[in-house]
Coordinates of C-alpha atoms in Angstrom, one line a residue:
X2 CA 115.0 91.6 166.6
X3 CA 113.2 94.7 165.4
X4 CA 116.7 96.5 164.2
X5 CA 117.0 93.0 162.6
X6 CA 113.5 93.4 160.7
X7 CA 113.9 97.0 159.9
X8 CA 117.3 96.3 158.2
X9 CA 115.8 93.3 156.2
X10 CA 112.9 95.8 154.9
X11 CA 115.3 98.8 154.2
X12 CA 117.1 95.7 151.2
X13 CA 116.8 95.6 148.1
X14 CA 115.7 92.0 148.1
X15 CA 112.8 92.8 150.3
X16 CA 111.8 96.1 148.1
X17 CA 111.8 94.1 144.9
X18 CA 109.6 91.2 146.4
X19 CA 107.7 94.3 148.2
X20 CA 106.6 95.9 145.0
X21 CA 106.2 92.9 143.2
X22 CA 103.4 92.1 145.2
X23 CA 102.1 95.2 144.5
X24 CA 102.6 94.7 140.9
X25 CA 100.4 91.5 140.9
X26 CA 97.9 93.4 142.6
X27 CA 97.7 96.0 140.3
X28 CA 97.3 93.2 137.6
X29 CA 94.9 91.8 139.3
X30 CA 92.7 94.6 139.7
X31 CA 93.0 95.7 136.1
X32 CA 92.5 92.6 134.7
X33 CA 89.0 91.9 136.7
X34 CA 87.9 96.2 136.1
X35 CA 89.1 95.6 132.2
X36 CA 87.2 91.8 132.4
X37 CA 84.0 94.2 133.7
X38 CA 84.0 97.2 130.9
X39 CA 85.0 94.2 128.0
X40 CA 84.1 91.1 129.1
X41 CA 87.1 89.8 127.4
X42 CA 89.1 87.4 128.5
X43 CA 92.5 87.7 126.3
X44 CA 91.7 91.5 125.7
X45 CA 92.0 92.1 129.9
X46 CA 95.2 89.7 130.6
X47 CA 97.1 91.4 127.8
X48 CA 96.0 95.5 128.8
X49 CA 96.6 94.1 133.0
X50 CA 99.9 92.8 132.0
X51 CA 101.1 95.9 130.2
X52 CA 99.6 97.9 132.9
X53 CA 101.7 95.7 135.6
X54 CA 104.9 96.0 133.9
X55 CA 104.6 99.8 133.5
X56 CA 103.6 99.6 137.1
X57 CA 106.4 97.4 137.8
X58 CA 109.3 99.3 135.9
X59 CA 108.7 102.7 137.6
X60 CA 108.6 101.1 141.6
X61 CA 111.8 99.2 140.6
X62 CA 113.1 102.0 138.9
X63 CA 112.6 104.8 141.3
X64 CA 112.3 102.7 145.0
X65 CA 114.2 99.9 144.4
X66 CA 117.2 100.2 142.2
X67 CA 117.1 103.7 142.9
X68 CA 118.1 105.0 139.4
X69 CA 118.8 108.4 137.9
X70 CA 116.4 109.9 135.8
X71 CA 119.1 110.0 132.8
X72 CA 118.6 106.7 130.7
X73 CA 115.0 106.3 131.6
X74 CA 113.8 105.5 128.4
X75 CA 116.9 102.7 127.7
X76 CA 116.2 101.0 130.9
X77 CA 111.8 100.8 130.2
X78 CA 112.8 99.0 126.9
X79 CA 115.5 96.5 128.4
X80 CA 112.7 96.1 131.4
X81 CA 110.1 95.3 128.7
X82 CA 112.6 93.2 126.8
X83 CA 113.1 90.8 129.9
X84 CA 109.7 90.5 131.1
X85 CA 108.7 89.5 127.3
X86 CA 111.4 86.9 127.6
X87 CA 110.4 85.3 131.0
X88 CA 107.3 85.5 129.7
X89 CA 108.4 83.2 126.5
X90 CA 110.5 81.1 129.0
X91 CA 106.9 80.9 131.0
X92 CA 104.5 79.9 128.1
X93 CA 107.5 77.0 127.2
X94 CA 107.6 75.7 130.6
X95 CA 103.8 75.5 130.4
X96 CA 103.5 73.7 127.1
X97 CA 106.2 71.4 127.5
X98 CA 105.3 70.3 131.3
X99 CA 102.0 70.5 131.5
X100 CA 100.6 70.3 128.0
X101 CA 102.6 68.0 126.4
X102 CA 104.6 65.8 128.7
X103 CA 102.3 66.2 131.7
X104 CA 103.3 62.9 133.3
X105 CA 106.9 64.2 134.2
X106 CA 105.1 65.9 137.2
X107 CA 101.7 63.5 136.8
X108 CA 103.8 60.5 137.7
X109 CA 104.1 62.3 141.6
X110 CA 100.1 63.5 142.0
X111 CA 98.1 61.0 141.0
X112 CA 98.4 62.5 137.0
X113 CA 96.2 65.0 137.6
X114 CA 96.2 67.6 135.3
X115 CA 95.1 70.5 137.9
X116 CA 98.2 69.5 139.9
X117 CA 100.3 69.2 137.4
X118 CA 99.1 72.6 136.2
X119 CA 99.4 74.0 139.9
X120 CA 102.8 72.7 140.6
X121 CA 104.0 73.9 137.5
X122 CA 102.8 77.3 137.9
X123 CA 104.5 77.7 141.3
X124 CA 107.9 76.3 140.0
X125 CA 107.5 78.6 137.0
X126 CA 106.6 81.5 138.8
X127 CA 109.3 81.1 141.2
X128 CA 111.9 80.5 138.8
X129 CA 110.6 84.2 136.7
X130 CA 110.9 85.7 140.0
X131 CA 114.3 85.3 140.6
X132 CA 115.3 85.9 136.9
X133 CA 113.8 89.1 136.3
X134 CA 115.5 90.5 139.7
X135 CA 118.8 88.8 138.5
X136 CA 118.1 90.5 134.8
X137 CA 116.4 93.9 136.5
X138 CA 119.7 94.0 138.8
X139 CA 122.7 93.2 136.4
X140 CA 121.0 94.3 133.1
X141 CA 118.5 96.6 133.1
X142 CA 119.5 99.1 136.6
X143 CA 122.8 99.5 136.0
X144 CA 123.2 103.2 135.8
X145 CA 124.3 105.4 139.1
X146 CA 122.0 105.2 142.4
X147 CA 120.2 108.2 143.8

């Protein structure tokens, strides 16, 4: 069983969703210590993000795709490039299913905009997840493995 769990943690699967938790950490943290020295709200997402996708690109560059250093530069711009699209594909699936047709999840919780906010949130989140490892994996780490 524990030959079993070591091999699971030694994947690549289990790195990515490994250092992505570390990445929303890291966001996390900035975003409330940026929050402290501003005490704005926008101002702190947008510096915590940046800060978390940096953070993000070098883990899944160096521990979890295991690139070369050669084409470092051309993978942070495709890696930027695909987080700013999942973060489009994010923002639509907010506006369309919770602030405009709300009542395609409502109908299932009692309409209730928290819910459908929450639910929402977990589907989208989910659904970025597995599209920036699909995008990271087949589009972005390409290049030879250490």
């Amino acid at each position: 069983m524990i030959a079993k769990l070591r091999a699971f943690m030694a994947t690549e699967v289990f790195k990515y969703l490994f250092f992505g938790v570390l990445a929303t950490l890291v966001y996390m943290v900035s975003r409330i210590l940026i929050f402290q020295l501003t005490n704005q709200g926008t101002l702190s997402a947008v510096l915590a993000s940046a800060i978390a996708i940096i953070f993000a690109f070098f883990t899944n560059d160096m521990f979890v795709f295991n690139q070369e250093k050669t084409g470092m530069v051309t993978r942070f711009v495709k890696f930027v490039g695909a987080r700013l699209l999942t973060l489009v594909l994010d923002l639509a699936l907010a506006y369309f299913l919770v602030d405009t047709y709300p009542e395609i999840i409502g109908q299932f919780v009692g309409h209730s905009h928290a819910w459908v906010n929450g639910i929402e949130s977990l589907f989208s989140q989910v659904l970025i997840i597995v599209l920036n490892y699909i995008i990271s994996k087949f589009f972005v780490f390409t290049g030879e493995k250490v």
